[in-house]
Short mmCIF file of C-alpha atoms in Angstrom, two decimals:
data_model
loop_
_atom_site.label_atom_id
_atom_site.label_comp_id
_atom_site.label_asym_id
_atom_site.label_seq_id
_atom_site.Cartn_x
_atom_site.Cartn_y
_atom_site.Cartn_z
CA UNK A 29 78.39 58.91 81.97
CA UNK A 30 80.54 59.65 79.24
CA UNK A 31 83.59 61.89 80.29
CA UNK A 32 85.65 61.43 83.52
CA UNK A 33 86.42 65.02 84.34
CA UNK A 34 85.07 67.57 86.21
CA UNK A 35 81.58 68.05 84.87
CA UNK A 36 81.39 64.27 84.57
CA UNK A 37 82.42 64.14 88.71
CA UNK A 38 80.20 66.70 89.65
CA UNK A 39 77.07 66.12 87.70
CA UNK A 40 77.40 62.21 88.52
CA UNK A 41 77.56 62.94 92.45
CA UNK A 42 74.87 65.50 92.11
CA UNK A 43 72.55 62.61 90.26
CA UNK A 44 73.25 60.40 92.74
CA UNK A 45 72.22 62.62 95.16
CA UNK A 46 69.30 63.14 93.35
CA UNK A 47 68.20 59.15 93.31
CA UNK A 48 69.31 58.23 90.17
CA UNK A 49 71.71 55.05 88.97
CA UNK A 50 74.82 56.22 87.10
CA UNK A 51 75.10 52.80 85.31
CA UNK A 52 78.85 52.86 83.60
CA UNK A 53 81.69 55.27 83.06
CA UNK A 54 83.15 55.96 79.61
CA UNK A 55 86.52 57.52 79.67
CA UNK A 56 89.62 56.83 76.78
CA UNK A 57 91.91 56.97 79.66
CA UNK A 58 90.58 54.23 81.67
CA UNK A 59 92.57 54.66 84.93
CA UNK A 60 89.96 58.03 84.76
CA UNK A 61 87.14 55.30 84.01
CA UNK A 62 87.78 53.34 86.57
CA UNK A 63 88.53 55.44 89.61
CA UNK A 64 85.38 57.72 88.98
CA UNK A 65 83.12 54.31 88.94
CA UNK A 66 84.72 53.05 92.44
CA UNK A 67 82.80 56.48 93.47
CA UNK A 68 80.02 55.55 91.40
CA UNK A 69 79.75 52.07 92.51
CA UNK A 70 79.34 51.70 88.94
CA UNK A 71 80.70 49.77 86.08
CA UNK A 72 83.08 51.45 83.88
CA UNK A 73 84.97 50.64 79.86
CA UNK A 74 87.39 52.59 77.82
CA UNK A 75 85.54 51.12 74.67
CA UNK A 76 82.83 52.69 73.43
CA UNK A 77 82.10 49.44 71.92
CA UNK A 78 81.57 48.05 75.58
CA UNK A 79 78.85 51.24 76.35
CA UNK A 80 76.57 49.77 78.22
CA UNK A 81 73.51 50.74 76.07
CA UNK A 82 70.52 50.27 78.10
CA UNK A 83 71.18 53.63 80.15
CA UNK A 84 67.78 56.12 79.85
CA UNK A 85 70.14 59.12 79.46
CA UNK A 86 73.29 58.89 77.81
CA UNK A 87 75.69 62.36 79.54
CA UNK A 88 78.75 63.15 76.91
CA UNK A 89 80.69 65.54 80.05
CA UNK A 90 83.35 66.45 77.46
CA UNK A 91 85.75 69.18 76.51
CA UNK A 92 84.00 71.40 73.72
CA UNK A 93 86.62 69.98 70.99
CA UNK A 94 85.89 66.28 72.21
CA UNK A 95 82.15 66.62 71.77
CA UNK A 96 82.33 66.13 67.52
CA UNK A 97 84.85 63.53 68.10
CA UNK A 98 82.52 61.74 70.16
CA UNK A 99 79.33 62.22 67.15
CA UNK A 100 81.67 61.13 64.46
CA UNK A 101 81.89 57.51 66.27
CA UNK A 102 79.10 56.88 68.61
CA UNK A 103 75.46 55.54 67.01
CA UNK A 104 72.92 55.04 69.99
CA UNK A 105 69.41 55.33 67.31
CA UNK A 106 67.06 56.56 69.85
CA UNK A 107 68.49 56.80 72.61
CA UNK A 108 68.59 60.16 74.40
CA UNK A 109 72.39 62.05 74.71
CA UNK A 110 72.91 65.44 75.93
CA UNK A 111 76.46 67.28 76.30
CA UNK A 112 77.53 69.08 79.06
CA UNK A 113 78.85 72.32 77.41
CA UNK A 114 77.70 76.14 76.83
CA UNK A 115 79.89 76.75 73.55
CA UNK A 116 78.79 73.95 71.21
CA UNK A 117 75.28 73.55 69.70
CA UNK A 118 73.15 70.34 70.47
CA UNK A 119 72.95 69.90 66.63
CA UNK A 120 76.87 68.33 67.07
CA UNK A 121 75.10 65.36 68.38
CA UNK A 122 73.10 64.97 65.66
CA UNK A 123 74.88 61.99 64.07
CA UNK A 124 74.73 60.22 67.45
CA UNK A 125 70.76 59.75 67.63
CA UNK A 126 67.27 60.85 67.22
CA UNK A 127 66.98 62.09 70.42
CA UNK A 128 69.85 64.58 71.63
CA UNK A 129 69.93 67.79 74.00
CA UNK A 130 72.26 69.57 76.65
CA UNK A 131 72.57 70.02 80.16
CA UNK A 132 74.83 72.43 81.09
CA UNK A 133 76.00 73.73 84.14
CA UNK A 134 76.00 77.43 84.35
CA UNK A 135 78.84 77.41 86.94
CA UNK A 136 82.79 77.07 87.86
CA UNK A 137 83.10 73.34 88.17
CA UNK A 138 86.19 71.73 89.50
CA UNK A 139 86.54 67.96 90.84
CA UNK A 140 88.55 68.79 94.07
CA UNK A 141 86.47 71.74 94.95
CA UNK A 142 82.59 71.24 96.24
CA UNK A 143 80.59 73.93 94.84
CA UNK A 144 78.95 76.06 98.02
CA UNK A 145 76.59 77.53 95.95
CA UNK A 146 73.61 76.37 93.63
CA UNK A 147 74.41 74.91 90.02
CA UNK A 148 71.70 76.22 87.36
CA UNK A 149 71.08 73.85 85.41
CA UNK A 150 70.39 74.78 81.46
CA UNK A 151 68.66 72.26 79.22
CA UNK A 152 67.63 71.84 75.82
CA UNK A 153 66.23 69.06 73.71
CA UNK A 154 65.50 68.35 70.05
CA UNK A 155 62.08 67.09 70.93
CA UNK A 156 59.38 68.70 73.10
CA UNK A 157 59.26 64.86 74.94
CA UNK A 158 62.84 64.98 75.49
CA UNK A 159 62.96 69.02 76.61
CA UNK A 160 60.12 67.31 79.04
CA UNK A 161 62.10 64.53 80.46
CA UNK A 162 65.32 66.42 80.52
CA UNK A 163 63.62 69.38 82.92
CA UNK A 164 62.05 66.53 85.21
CA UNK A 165 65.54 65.03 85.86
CA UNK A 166 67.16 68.19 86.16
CA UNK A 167 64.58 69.66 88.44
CA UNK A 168 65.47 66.00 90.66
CA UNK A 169 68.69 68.01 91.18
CA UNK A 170 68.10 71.73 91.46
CA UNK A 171 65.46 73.98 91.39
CA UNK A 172 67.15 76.30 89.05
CA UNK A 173 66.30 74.62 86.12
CA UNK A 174 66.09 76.77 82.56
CA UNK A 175 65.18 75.67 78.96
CA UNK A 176 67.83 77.44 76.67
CA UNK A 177 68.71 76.86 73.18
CA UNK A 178 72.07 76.88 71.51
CA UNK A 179 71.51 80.79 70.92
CA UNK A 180 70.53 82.02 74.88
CA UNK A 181 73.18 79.43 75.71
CA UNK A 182 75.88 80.72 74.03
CA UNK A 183 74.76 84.24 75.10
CA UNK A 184 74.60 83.35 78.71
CA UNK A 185 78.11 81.95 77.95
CA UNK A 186 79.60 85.16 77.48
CA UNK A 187 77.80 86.72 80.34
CA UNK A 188 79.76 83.74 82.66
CA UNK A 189 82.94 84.37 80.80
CA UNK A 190 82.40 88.35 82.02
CA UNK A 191 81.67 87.91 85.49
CA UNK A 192 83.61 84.16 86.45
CA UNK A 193 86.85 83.87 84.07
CA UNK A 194 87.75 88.04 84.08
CA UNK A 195 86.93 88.53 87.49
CA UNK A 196 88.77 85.54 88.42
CA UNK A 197 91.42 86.96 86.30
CA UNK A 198 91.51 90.55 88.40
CA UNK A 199 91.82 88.33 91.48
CA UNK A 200 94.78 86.61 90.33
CA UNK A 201 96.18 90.03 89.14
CA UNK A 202 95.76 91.34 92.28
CA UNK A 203 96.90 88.60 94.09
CA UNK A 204 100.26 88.95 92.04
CA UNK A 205 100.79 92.37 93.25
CA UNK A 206 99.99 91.74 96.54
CA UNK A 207 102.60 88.92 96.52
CA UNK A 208 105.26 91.22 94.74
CA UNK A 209 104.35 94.26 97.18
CA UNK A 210 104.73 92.21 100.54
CA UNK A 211 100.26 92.43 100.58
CA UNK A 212 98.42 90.13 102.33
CA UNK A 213 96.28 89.09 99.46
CA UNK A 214 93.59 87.72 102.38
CA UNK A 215 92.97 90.95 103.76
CA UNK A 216 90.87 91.36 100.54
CA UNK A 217 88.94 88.69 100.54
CA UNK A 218 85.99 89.79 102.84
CA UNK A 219 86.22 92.71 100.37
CA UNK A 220 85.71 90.04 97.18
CA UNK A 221 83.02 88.31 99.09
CA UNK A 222 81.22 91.17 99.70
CA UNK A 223 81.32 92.68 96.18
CA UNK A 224 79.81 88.60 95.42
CA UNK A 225 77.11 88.52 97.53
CA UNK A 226 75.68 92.14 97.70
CA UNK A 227 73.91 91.34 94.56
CA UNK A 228 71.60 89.09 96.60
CA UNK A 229 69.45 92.21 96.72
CA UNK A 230 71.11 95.07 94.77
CA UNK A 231 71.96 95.72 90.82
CA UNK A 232 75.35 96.22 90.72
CA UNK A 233 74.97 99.05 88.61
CA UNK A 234 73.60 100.60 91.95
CA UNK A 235 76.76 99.38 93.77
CA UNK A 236 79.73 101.40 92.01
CA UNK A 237 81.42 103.14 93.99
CA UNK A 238 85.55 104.28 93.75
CA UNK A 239 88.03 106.48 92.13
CA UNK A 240 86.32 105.92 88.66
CA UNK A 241 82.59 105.99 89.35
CA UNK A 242 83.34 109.32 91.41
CA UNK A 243 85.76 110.66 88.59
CA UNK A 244 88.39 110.84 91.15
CA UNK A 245 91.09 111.92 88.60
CA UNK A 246 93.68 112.95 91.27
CA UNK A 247 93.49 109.21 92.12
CA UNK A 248 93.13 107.12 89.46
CA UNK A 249 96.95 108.84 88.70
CA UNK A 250 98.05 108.55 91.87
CA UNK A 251 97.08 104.68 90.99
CA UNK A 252 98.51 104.23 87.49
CA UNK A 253 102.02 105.60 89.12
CA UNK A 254 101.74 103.18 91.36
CA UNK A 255 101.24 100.08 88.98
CA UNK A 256 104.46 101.39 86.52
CA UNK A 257 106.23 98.70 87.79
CA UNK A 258 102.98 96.73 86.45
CA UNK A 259 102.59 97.16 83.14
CA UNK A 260 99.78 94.65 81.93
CA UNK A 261 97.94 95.63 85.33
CA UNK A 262 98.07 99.42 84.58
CA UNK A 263 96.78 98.58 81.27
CA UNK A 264 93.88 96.77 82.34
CA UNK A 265 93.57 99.18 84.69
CA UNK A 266 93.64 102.48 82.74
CA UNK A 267 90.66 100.75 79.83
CA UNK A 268 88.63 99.41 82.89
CA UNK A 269 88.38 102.99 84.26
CA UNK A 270 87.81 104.77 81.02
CA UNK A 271 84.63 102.36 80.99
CA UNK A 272 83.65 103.08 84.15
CA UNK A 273 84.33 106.98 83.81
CA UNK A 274 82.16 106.65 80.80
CA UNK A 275 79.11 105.02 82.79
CA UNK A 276 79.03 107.35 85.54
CA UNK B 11 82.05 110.91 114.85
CA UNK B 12 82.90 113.94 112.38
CA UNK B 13 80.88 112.89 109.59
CA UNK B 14 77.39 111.36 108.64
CA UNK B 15 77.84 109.43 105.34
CA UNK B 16 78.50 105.85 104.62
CA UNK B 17 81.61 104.96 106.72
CA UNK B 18 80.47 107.57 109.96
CA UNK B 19 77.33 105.45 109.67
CA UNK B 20 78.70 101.67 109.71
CA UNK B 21 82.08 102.32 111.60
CA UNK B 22 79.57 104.50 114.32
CA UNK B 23 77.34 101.28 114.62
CA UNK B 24 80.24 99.00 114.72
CA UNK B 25 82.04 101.37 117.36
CA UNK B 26 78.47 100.77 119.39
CA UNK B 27 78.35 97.07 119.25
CA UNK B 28 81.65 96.94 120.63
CA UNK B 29 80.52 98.81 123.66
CA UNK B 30 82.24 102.12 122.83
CA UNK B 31 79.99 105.45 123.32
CA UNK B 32 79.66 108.08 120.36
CA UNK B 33 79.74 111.18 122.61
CA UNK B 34 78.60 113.09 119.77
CA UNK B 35 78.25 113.53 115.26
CA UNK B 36 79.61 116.56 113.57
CA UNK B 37 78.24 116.81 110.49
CA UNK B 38 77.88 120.14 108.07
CA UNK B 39 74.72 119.08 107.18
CA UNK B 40 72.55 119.33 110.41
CA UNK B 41 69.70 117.06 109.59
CA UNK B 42 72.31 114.16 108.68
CA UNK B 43 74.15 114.99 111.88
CA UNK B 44 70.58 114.76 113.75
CA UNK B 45 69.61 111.66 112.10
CA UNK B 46 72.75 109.70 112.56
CA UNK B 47 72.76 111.01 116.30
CA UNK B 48 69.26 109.91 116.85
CA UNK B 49 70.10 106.11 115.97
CA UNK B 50 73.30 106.97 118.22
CA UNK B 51 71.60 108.24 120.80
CA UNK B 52 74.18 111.04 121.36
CA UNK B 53 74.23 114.48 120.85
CA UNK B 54 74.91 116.41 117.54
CA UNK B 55 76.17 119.75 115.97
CA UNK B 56 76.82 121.09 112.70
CA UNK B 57 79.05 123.60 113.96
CA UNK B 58 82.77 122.97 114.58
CA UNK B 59 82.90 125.44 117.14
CA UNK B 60 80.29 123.43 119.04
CA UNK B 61 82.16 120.10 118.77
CA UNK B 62 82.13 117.54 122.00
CA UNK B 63 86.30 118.04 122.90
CA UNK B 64 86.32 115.68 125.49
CA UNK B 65 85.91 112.82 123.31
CA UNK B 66 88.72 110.19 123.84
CA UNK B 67 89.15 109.43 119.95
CA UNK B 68 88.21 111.93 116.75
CA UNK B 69 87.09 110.08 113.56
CA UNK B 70 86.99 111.92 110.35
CA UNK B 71 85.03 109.58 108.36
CA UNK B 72 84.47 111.88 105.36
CA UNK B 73 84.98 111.74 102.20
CA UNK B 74 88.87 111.87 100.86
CA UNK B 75 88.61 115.87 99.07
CA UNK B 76 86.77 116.86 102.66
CA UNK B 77 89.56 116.10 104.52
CA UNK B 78 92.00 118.22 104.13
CA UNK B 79 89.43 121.16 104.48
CA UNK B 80 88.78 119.45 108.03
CA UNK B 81 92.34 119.81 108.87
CA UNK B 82 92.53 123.46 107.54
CA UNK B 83 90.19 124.61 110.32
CA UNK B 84 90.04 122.33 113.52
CA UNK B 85 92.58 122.47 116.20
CA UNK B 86 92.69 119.65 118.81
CA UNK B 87 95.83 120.25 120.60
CA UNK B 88 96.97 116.85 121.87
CA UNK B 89 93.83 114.95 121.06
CA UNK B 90 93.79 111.91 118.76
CA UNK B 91 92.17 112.52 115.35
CA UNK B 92 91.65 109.59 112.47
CA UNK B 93 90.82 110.18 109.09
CA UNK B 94 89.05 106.54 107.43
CA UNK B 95 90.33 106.82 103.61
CA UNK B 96 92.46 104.46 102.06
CA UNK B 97 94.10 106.96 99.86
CA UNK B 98 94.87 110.28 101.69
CA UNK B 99 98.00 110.60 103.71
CA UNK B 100 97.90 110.38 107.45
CA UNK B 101 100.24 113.53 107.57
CA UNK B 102 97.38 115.17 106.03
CA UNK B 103 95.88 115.58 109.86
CA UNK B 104 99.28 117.07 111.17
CA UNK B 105 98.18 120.66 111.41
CA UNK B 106 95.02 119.37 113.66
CA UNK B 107 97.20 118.11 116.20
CA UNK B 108 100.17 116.84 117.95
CA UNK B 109 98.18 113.24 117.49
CA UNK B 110 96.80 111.72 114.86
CA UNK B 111 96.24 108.63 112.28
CA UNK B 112 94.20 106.07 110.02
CA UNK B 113 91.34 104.04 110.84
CA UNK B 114 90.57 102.44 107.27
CA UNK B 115 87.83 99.89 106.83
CA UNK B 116 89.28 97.73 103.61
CA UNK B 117 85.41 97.20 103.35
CA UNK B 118 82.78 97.88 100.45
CA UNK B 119 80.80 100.06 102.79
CA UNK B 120 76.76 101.78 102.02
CA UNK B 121 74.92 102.39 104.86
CA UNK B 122 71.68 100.85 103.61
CA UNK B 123 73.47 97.56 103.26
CA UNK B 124 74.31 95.35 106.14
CA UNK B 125 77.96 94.06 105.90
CA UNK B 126 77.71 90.38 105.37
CA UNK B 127 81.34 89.36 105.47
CA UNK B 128 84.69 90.86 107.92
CA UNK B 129 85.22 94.45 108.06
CA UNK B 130 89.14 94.43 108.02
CA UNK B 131 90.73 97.71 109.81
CA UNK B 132 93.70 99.11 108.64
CA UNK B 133 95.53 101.40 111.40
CA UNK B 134 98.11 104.04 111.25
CA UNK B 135 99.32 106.53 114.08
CA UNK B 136 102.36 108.91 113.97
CA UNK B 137 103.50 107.66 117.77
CA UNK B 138 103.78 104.28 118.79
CA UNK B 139 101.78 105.10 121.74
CA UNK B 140 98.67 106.05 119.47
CA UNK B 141 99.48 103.06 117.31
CA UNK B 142 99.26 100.88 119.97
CA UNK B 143 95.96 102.49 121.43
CA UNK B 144 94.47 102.40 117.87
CA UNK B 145 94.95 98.66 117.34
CA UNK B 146 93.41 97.44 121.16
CA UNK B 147 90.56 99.92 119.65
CA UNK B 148 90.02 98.30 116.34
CA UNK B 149 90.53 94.76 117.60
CA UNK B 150 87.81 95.60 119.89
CA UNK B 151 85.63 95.52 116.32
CA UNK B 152 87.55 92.83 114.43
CA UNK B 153 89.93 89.77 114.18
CA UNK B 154 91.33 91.35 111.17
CA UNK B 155 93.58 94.44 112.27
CA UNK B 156 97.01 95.47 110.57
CA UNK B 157 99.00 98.50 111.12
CA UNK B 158 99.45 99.83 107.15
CA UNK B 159 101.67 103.04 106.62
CA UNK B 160 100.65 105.38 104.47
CA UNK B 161 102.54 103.73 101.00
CA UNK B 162 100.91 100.07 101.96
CA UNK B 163 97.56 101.37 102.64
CA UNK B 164 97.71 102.71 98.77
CA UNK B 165 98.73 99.93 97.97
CA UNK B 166 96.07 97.91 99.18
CA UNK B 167 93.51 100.40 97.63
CA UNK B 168 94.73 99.93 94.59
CA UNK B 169 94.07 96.41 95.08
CA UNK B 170 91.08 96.82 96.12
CA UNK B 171 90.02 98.78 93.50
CA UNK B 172 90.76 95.75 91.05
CA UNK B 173 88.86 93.29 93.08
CA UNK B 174 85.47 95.56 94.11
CA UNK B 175 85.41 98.22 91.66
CA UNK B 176 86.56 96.54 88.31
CA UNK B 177 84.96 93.17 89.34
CA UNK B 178 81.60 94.97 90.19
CA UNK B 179 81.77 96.81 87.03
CA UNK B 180 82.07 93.53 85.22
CA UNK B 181 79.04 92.51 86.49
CA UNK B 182 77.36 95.64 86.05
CA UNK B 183 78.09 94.64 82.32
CA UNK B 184 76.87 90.95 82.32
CA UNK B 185 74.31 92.54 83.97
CA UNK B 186 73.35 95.42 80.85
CA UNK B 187 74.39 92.41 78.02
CA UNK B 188 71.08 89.58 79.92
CA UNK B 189 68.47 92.80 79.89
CA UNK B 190 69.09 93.50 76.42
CA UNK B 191 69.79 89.91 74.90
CA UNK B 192 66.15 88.94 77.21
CA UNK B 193 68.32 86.62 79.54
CA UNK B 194 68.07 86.37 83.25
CA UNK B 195 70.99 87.91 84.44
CA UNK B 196 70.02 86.11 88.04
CA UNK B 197 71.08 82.88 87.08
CA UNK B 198 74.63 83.95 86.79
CA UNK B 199 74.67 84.31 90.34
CA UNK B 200 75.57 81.54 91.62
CA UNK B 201 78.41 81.45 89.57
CA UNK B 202 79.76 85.09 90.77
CA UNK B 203 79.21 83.86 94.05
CA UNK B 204 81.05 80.61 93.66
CA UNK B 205 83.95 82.64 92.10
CA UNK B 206 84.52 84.68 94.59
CA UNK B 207 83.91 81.99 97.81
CA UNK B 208 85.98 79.60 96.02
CA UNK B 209 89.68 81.48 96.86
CA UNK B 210 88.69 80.69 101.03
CA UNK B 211 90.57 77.57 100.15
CA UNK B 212 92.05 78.37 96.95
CA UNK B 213 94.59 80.84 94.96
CA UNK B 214 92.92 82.52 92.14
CA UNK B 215 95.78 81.73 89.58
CA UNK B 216 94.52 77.84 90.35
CA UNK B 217 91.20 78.40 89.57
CA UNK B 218 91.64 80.25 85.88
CA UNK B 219 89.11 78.52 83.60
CA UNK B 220 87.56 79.40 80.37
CA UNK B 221 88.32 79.61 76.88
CA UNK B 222 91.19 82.24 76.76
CA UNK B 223 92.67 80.19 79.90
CA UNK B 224 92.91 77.21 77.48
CA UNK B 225 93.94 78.84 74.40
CA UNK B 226 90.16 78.05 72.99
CA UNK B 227 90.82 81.27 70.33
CA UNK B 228 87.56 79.50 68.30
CA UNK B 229 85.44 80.16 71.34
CA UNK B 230 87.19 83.48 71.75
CA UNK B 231 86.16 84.78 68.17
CA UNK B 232 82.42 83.40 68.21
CA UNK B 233 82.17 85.24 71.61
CA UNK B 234 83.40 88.78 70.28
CA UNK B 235 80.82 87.77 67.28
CA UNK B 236 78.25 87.81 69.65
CA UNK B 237 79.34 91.49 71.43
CA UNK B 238 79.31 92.95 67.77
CA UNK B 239 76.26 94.99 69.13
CA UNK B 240 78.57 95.93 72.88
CA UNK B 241 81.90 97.66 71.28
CA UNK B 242 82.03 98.50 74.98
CA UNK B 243 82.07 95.03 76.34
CA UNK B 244 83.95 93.08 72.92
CA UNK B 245 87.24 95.92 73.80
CA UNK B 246 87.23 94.91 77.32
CA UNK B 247 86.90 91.37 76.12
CA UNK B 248 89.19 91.70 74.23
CA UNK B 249 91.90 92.84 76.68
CA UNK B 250 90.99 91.27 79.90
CA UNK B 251 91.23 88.25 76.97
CA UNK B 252 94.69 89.03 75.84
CA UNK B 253 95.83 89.38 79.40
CA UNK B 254 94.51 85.86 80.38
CA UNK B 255 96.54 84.16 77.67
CA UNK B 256 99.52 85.92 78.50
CA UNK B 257 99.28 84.39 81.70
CA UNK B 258 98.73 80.67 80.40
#
């Protein structure tokens, strides 16, 4: 396991899980190495010349920018390496092997938090043998397992940029205001979790509703006067309703 | 129960569970009234004239341009009336009589769709004595009851509206961008699920990720590359965008 960080924690348990021997940890910061391979039971080494090379699957869980980094230094001939991210193409790890691929999570990983829900796993390979072996050992840990190449990757990217990082982002705006307007932010919540798991069954297209989808005019002013005080939420607010008005 | 839509439906059923009686469902249209009466097993009428007055508590769940039209015409002396919007005035049920208030579900409600999650109440009443009433009512439905005034109920749909509507429309988006790019918009589920679960334990402002969240402007530009096709999506990306790296 190359990496230390979240993907790196989270994919390693979730191997585990599955059966499978994480044999070392790689990290440049080897207090990282070394406390994620106490979990592991593992061995770990802040040298890539002390990369325990015998491994079946080499996992680079890196930031995007650290991933070339990584290619420009590490030779493993034919050994197979996959990264861990959905911005960067597999061809990156080119220089590191014959045999190279991704596995990447299609969902909001953090160390400290276990993820409730499923983790889609998205692979790719530069071989049809390693796209083979890659969605066996995948499959070992979920059953949502889809091949998808640096194109439908980067696609599906975007898509989790949409509904994760600017959603998040409305919570947090939202939160704000309810801190700044004496709110109880948690009274929304069942509210949030609702609008999350209602498409279970529907198209959220089908699910609209509000001030906006209605063309409630009288409202969505009544709303923008109240968010004066807030200008980079009334903003948001005012070109997320024109896009709405102009769906409905 | 003076209505037959959406909120009349869930609230009525929720009233039920709790062991209250509908005496009876005003509704304009008389085959809505007789169907929602039916599954109520109380009477119905769609004349005002004919409505049940002995009822203990009147609940105008209709929608928020219907209500004042309610209020124009019925006349219930000293009898408590509710409206259930989060955006019309209480006061707007002073000329029905001497008693009256908000019942307001903070709830993404459609009758065809079971509420998973809490349906918080929000109460209002313009006597402490109704207030008071109002709350051992609602608490007989939920954990989750606050007395909200007309200006904080506002401001809690406005909130809401962020969180459901603008969130929903997001994925309504995603949802357009994996039918036309060929992707399966299902596996971002998870994902949209784990966002929203995730701030149980968490504050959304915590749990910003993604490349405008680190500064990753690379990422950024390949991604508004990719919505050359969506100018609809890339200007929303491109806001909700600049609004994350303002904050980080």
């Amino acid at each position: 396991m190359i990496g230390s960080g979240n993907v790196a924690t989270i994919l390693g348990r979730k191997m585990i899980q599955a059966g499978h021997e994480v044999a070392q940890v790689f990290s440049k910061q080897e207090d990282h190495a070394r406390a994620l391979a106490l979990e592991f039971a593992c061995g770990y080494t802040a040298s890539l010349g002390a990369l325990e090379r015998e491994a079946d699957l080499f996992v680079a869980a890196l930031a995007d920018s650290a991933i070339p980094d990584l290619a420009a230094v590490l030779r493993l001939d034919r050994k197979l390496i996959v990264h861990t991210a959905g911005a960067v193409s597999k061809e990156v790890l080119k220089p590191v092997s014959t045999n190279y691929g991704v596995l990447y999570p299609l969902q909001s990983i953090h160390r400290e938090i276990p993820v409730a829900t499923e983790i889609p796993l998205l692979i790719d390979g530069n071989t049809a043998e390693d796209l083979a072996l890659l969605a066996d050992f995948a499959r070992t840990m979920t059953d949502k397992v889809r091949v998808a190449d640096d194109a439908m990757r980067t696609k599906l990217h975007v898509a989790a940029v949409l509904v994760n990082n600017f959603t998040n982002h409305l919570y947090a705006l939202a939160e704000d205001y309810c801190l700044k307007e004496g709110l109880e932010f948690s009274l929304l919540k069942p509210l949030i979790q609702e609008t999350a798991l209602r498409l279970e069954t529907r198209s959220p297209r089908l699910l609209q509703t509000g001030p906006a989808a209605r063309g409630d005019l009288g409202t969505i002013q009544s709303h923008l006067s109240l968010l004066e005080a807030y200008p980079e939420i009334k903003e948001l607010y005012g070109h997320l309703t024109k896009s709405i008005l102009a769906n409905h």
